[in-house]
PDB file of C-alpha atoms in Angstrom:
ATOM      1  CA  UNK A 167      81.439  77.863-144.116  1.00  0.00           C
ATOM      2  CA  UNK A 168      83.194  77.782-140.726  1.00  0.00           C
ATOM      3  CA  UNK A 169      84.796  81.197-141.415  1.00  0.00           C
ATOM      4  CA  UNK A 170      81.390  82.613-142.339  1.00  0.00           C
ATOM      5  CA  UNK A 171      79.823  81.358-139.099  1.00  0.00           C
ATOM      6  CA  UNK A 172      82.702  82.805-137.062  1.00  0.00           C
ATOM      7  CA  UNK A 173      82.346  86.142-138.864  1.00  0.00           C
ATOM      8  CA  UNK A 174      78.602  86.203-138.233  1.00  0.00           C
ATOM      9  CA  UNK A 175      79.048  85.297-134.556  1.00  0.00           C
ATOM     10  CA  UNK A 176      81.792  87.901-134.110  1.00  0.00           C
ATOM     11  CA  UNK A 177      79.770  90.642-135.772  1.00  0.00           C
ATOM     12  CA  UNK A 178      76.765  89.699-133.622  1.00  0.00           C
ATOM     13  CA  UNK A 179      78.826  90.038-130.455  1.00  0.00           C
ATOM     14  CA  UNK A 180      80.243  93.337-131.668  1.00  0.00           C
ATOM     15  CA  UNK A 181      76.742  94.627-132.420  1.00  0.00           C
ATOM     16  CA  UNK A 182      75.501  93.480-129.009  1.00  0.00           C
ATOM     17  CA  UNK A 183      78.391  95.342-127.376  1.00  0.00           C
ATOM     18  CA  UNK A 184      77.603  98.493-129.352  1.00  0.00           C
ATOM     19  CA  UNK A 185      73.925  98.227-128.433  1.00  0.00           C
ATOM     20  CA  UNK A 186      74.816  97.876-124.768  1.00  0.00           C
ATOM     21  CA  UNK A 187      77.136 100.897-124.997  1.00  0.00           C
ATOM     22  CA  UNK A 188      74.291 102.887-126.579  1.00  0.00           C
ATOM     23  CA  UNK A 189      72.191 102.132-123.481  1.00  0.00           C
ATOM     24  CA  UNK A 190      74.814 103.725-121.227  1.00  0.00           C
ATOM     25  CA  UNK A 191      74.347 107.346-120.218  1.00  0.00           C
ATOM     26  CA  UNK A 192      76.867 110.130-120.591  1.00  0.00           C
ATOM     27  CA  UNK A 193      78.314 112.296-117.820  1.00  0.00           C
ATOM     28  CA  UNK A 194      76.263 115.224-119.173  1.00  0.00           C
ATOM     29  CA  UNK A 195      73.081 113.177-118.746  1.00  0.00           C
ATOM     30  CA  UNK A 196      74.167 112.270-115.208  1.00  0.00           C
ATOM     31  CA  UNK A 197      74.720 115.940-114.336  1.00  0.00           C
ATOM     32  CA  UNK A 198      71.315 116.891-115.750  1.00  0.00           C
ATOM     33  CA  UNK A 199      69.596 114.191-113.667  1.00  0.00           C
ATOM     34  CA  UNK A 200      71.508 115.294-110.571  1.00  0.00           C
ATOM     35  CA  UNK A 201      70.230 118.839-111.125  1.00  0.00           C
ATOM     36  CA  UNK A 202      66.688 117.480-111.476  1.00  0.00           C
ATOM     37  CA  UNK A 203      67.130 115.502-108.247  1.00  0.00           C
ATOM     38  CA  UNK A 204      68.266 118.620-106.387  1.00  0.00           C
ATOM     39  CA  UNK A 205      65.207 120.499-107.660  1.00  0.00           C
ATOM     40  CA  UNK A 206      62.932 117.615-106.631  1.00  0.00           C
ATOM     41  CA  UNK A 207      64.285 117.562-103.066  1.00  0.00           C
ATOM     42  CA  UNK A 208      64.075 121.353-102.822  1.00  0.00           C
ATOM     43  CA  UNK A 209      60.476 121.523-104.065  1.00  0.00           C
ATOM     44  CA  UNK A 210      58.892 118.235-102.892  1.00  0.00           C
ATOM     45  CA  UNK A 211      60.845 117.536 -99.728  1.00  0.00           C
ATOM     46  CA  UNK A 212      62.970 114.472 -99.145  1.00  0.00           C
ATOM     47  CA  UNK A 213      60.248 111.851 -98.611  1.00  0.00           C
ATOM     48  CA  UNK A 214      58.358 112.564-101.844  1.00  0.00           C
ATOM     49  CA  UNK A 215      61.632 112.998-103.737  1.00  0.00           C
ATOM     50  CA  UNK A 216      63.004 109.671-102.457  1.00  0.00           C
ATOM     51  CA  UNK A 217      59.794 107.950-103.585  1.00  0.00           C
ATOM     52  CA  UNK A 218      60.156 109.546-107.033  1.00  0.00           C
ATOM     53  CA  UNK A 219      63.810 108.461-107.247  1.00  0.00           C
ATOM     54  CA  UNK A 220      62.877 104.833-106.530  1.00  0.00           C
ATOM     55  CA  UNK A 221      59.946 104.663-108.958  1.00  0.00           C
ATOM     56  CA  UNK A 222      60.370 103.823-112.609  1.00  0.00           C
ATOM     57  CA  UNK A 223      60.280 107.074-114.543  1.00  0.00           C
ATOM     58  CA  UNK A 224      62.222 110.296-114.842  1.00  0.00           C
ATOM     59  CA  UNK A 225      64.877 109.358-112.291  1.00  0.00           C
ATOM     60  CA  UNK A 226      65.771 105.973-113.798  1.00  0.00           C
ATOM     61  CA  UNK A 227      67.000 106.275-117.360  1.00  0.00           C
ATOM     62  CA  UNK A 228      69.487 104.056-119.167  1.00  0.00           C
ATOM     63  CA  UNK A 229      71.975 103.131-116.420  1.00  0.00           C
ATOM     64  CA  UNK A 230      71.339 106.308-114.402  1.00  0.00           C
ATOM     65  CA  UNK A 231      69.765 106.450-110.954  1.00  0.00           C
ATOM     66  CA  UNK A 232      69.833 108.818-107.980  1.00  0.00           C
ATOM     67  CA  UNK A 233      71.484 108.169-104.628  1.00  0.00           C
ATOM     68  CA  UNK A 234      71.420 110.521-101.626  1.00  0.00           C
ATOM     69  CA  UNK A 235      73.722 110.639 -98.618  1.00  0.00           C
ATOM     70  CA  UNK A 236      74.064 112.740 -95.497  1.00  0.00           C
ATOM     71  CA  UNK A 237      77.245 114.608 -94.623  1.00  0.00           C
ATOM     72  CA  UNK A 238      78.302 111.831 -92.217  1.00  0.00           C
ATOM     73  CA  UNK A 239      78.290 109.152 -94.930  1.00  0.00           C
ATOM     74  CA  UNK A 240      74.908 107.548 -94.220  1.00  0.00           C
ATOM     75  CA  UNK A 241      73.019 106.517 -97.348  1.00  0.00           C
ATOM     76  CA  UNK A 242      69.561 108.107 -97.225  1.00  0.00           C
ATOM     77  CA  UNK A 243      68.162 106.912-100.545  1.00  0.00           C
ATOM     78  CA  UNK A 244      69.405 104.553-103.258  1.00  0.00           C
ATOM     79  CA  UNK A 245      67.177 103.849-106.233  1.00  0.00           C
ATOM     80  CA  UNK A 246      68.698 100.484-107.159  1.00  0.00           C
ATOM     81  CA  UNK A 247      70.082  99.157-103.859  1.00  0.00           C
ATOM     82  CA  UNK A 248      67.589  99.970-101.092  1.00  0.00           C
ATOM     83  CA  UNK A 249      69.510  97.637 -98.758  1.00  0.00           C
ATOM     84  CA  UNK A 250      72.189 100.372 -98.517  1.00  0.00           C
ATOM     85  CA  UNK A 251      69.758 102.885 -96.978  1.00  0.00           C
ATOM     86  CA  UNK A 252      70.700 103.589 -93.373  1.00  0.00           C
ATOM     87  CA  UNK A 253      74.238 102.242 -93.743  1.00  0.00           C
ATOM     88  CA  UNK A 254      77.271 104.401 -93.077  1.00  0.00           C
ATOM     89  CA  UNK A 255      79.521 104.095 -96.132  1.00  0.00           C
ATOM     90  CA  UNK A 256      82.035 106.783 -95.213  1.00  0.00           C
ATOM     91  CA  UNK A 257      84.952 104.338 -95.108  1.00  0.00           C
ATOM     92  CA  UNK A 258      83.884 102.299 -98.171  1.00  0.00           C
ATOM     93  CA  UNK A 259      86.844 101.786-100.512  1.00  0.00           C
ATOM     94  CA  UNK A 260      86.335  98.324-101.990  1.00  0.00           C
ATOM     95  CA  UNK A 261      87.516  99.426-105.442  1.00  0.00           C
ATOM     96  CA  UNK A 262      90.422 101.572-104.270  1.00  0.00           C
ATOM     97  CA  UNK A 263      88.778 104.984-103.971  1.00  0.00           C
ATOM     98  CA  UNK A 264      87.257 106.639-100.920  1.00  0.00           C
ATOM     99  CA  UNK A 265      84.460 107.838-103.152  1.00  0.00           C
ATOM    100  CA  UNK A 266      81.978 108.807-100.455  1.00  0.00           C
ATOM    101  CA  UNK A 267      84.570 110.773 -98.471  1.00  0.00           C
ATOM    102  CA  UNK A 268      85.474 112.506-101.733  1.00  0.00           C
ATOM    103  CA  UNK A 269      81.811 113.260-102.473  1.00  0.00           C
ATOM    104  CA  UNK A 270      81.310 114.794 -99.023  1.00  0.00           C
ATOM    105  CA  UNK A 271      84.504 116.861 -99.415  1.00  0.00           C
ATOM    106  CA  UNK A 272      83.332 118.123-102.817  1.00  0.00           C
ATOM    107  CA  UNK A 273      79.927 119.134-101.465  1.00  0.00           C
ATOM    108  CA  UNK A 274      81.460 120.830 -98.407  1.00  0.00           C
ATOM    109  CA  UNK A 275      83.928 122.772-100.564  1.00  0.00           C
ATOM    110  CA  UNK A 276      81.774 123.746-103.541  1.00  0.00           C
ATOM    111  CA  UNK A 277      78.150 122.602-102.913  1.00  0.00           C
ATOM    112  CA  UNK A 278      78.414 120.565-106.146  1.00  0.00           C
ATOM    113  CA  UNK A 279      80.870 118.950-108.520  1.00  0.00           C
ATOM    114  CA  UNK A 280      82.287 115.836-110.150  1.00  0.00           C
ATOM    115  CA  UNK A 281      83.814 112.958-108.206  1.00  0.00           C
ATOM    116  CA  UNK A 282      85.780 110.302-110.104  1.00  0.00           C
ATOM    117  CA  UNK A 283      86.156 106.715-108.879  1.00  0.00           C
ATOM    118  CA  UNK A 284      86.191 103.101-110.016  1.00  0.00           C
ATOM    119  CA  UNK A 285      83.062 100.931-109.997  1.00  0.00           C
ATOM    120  CA  UNK A 286      81.983  97.558-111.455  1.00  0.00           C
ATOM    121  CA  UNK A 287      80.589  97.857-114.971  1.00  0.00           C
ATOM    122  CA  UNK A 288      76.998  96.569-115.184  1.00  0.00           C
ATOM    123  CA  UNK A 289      76.724  92.920-116.193  1.00  0.00           C
ATOM    124  CA  UNK A 290      80.455  92.266-115.732  1.00  0.00           C
ATOM    125  CA  UNK A 291      83.068  92.014-113.023  1.00  0.00           C
ATOM    126  CA  UNK A 292      85.241  94.582-114.796  1.00  0.00           C
ATOM    127  CA  UNK A 293      86.114  97.655-112.737  1.00  0.00           C
ATOM    128  CA  UNK A 294      85.870 100.850-114.806  1.00  0.00           C
ATOM    129  CA  UNK A 295      86.212 104.581-114.374  1.00  0.00           C
ATOM    130  CA  UNK A 296      82.996 106.258-113.297  1.00  0.00           C
ATOM    131  CA  UNK A 297      82.133 109.822-112.355  1.00  0.00           C
ATOM    132  CA  UNK A 298      79.237 111.161-110.304  1.00  0.00           C
ATOM    133  CA  UNK A 299      77.860 114.669-110.198  1.00  0.00           C
ATOM    134  CA  UNK A 300      76.921 115.455-106.593  1.00  0.00           C
ATOM    135  CA  UNK A 301      74.856 118.429-105.424  1.00  0.00           C
ATOM    136  CA  UNK A 302      73.832 119.750-102.028  1.00  0.00           C
ATOM    137  CA  UNK A 303      70.197 120.655-101.465  1.00  0.00           C
ATOM    138  CA  UNK A 304      68.406 122.865 -98.974  1.00  0.00           C
ATOM    139  CA  UNK A 305      67.564 119.833 -96.803  1.00  0.00           C
ATOM    140  CA  UNK A 306      71.254 119.603 -95.787  1.00  0.00           C
ATOM    141  CA  UNK A 307      72.332 116.429 -97.602  1.00  0.00           C
ATOM    142  CA  UNK A 308      73.436 115.719-101.169  1.00  0.00           C
ATOM    143  CA  UNK A 309      72.326 113.574-104.058  1.00  0.00           C
ATOM    144  CA  UNK A 310      74.340 112.300-106.959  1.00  0.00           C
ATOM    145  CA  UNK A 311      74.072 110.527-110.271  1.00  0.00           C
ATOM    146  CA  UNK A 312      76.950 108.681-111.911  1.00  0.00           C
ATOM    147  CA  UNK A 313      78.008 107.691-115.426  1.00  0.00           C
ATOM    148  CA  UNK A 314      80.829 105.591-116.788  1.00  0.00           C
ATOM    149  CA  UNK A 315      83.601 107.449-118.555  1.00  0.00           C
TER     150      UNK A 315
END
């Protein structure tokens, strides 16, 4: 009986882990949302786009969300952490990577691209590999969307 209960509990935890993994987006989905964010900024302007990014809907799916930053490292919009807006994060490297410096360098060099870094996995304290697709827009800043690898 005890072995049966352990097996049931273990399989339940495994299933819960698989369900949570199914709720996580892929890098391809992150890139597609980043492209949509660029189009939104280019067509609606930054204020309407930022409002759309923060609202529940097309710019918040699974674990994906849009963030936007200027070329000096100031966060302009963050869909899940509005307290970061207005803060200069250029020198942020809490998890070992200078991710925002790398994002700015990528945008300056190529206008868009992938930036890899480490970030806490949702619901845990575990630091995992993450990648964000960042894209410049005609307003002069960039937006990005990240996914765990």
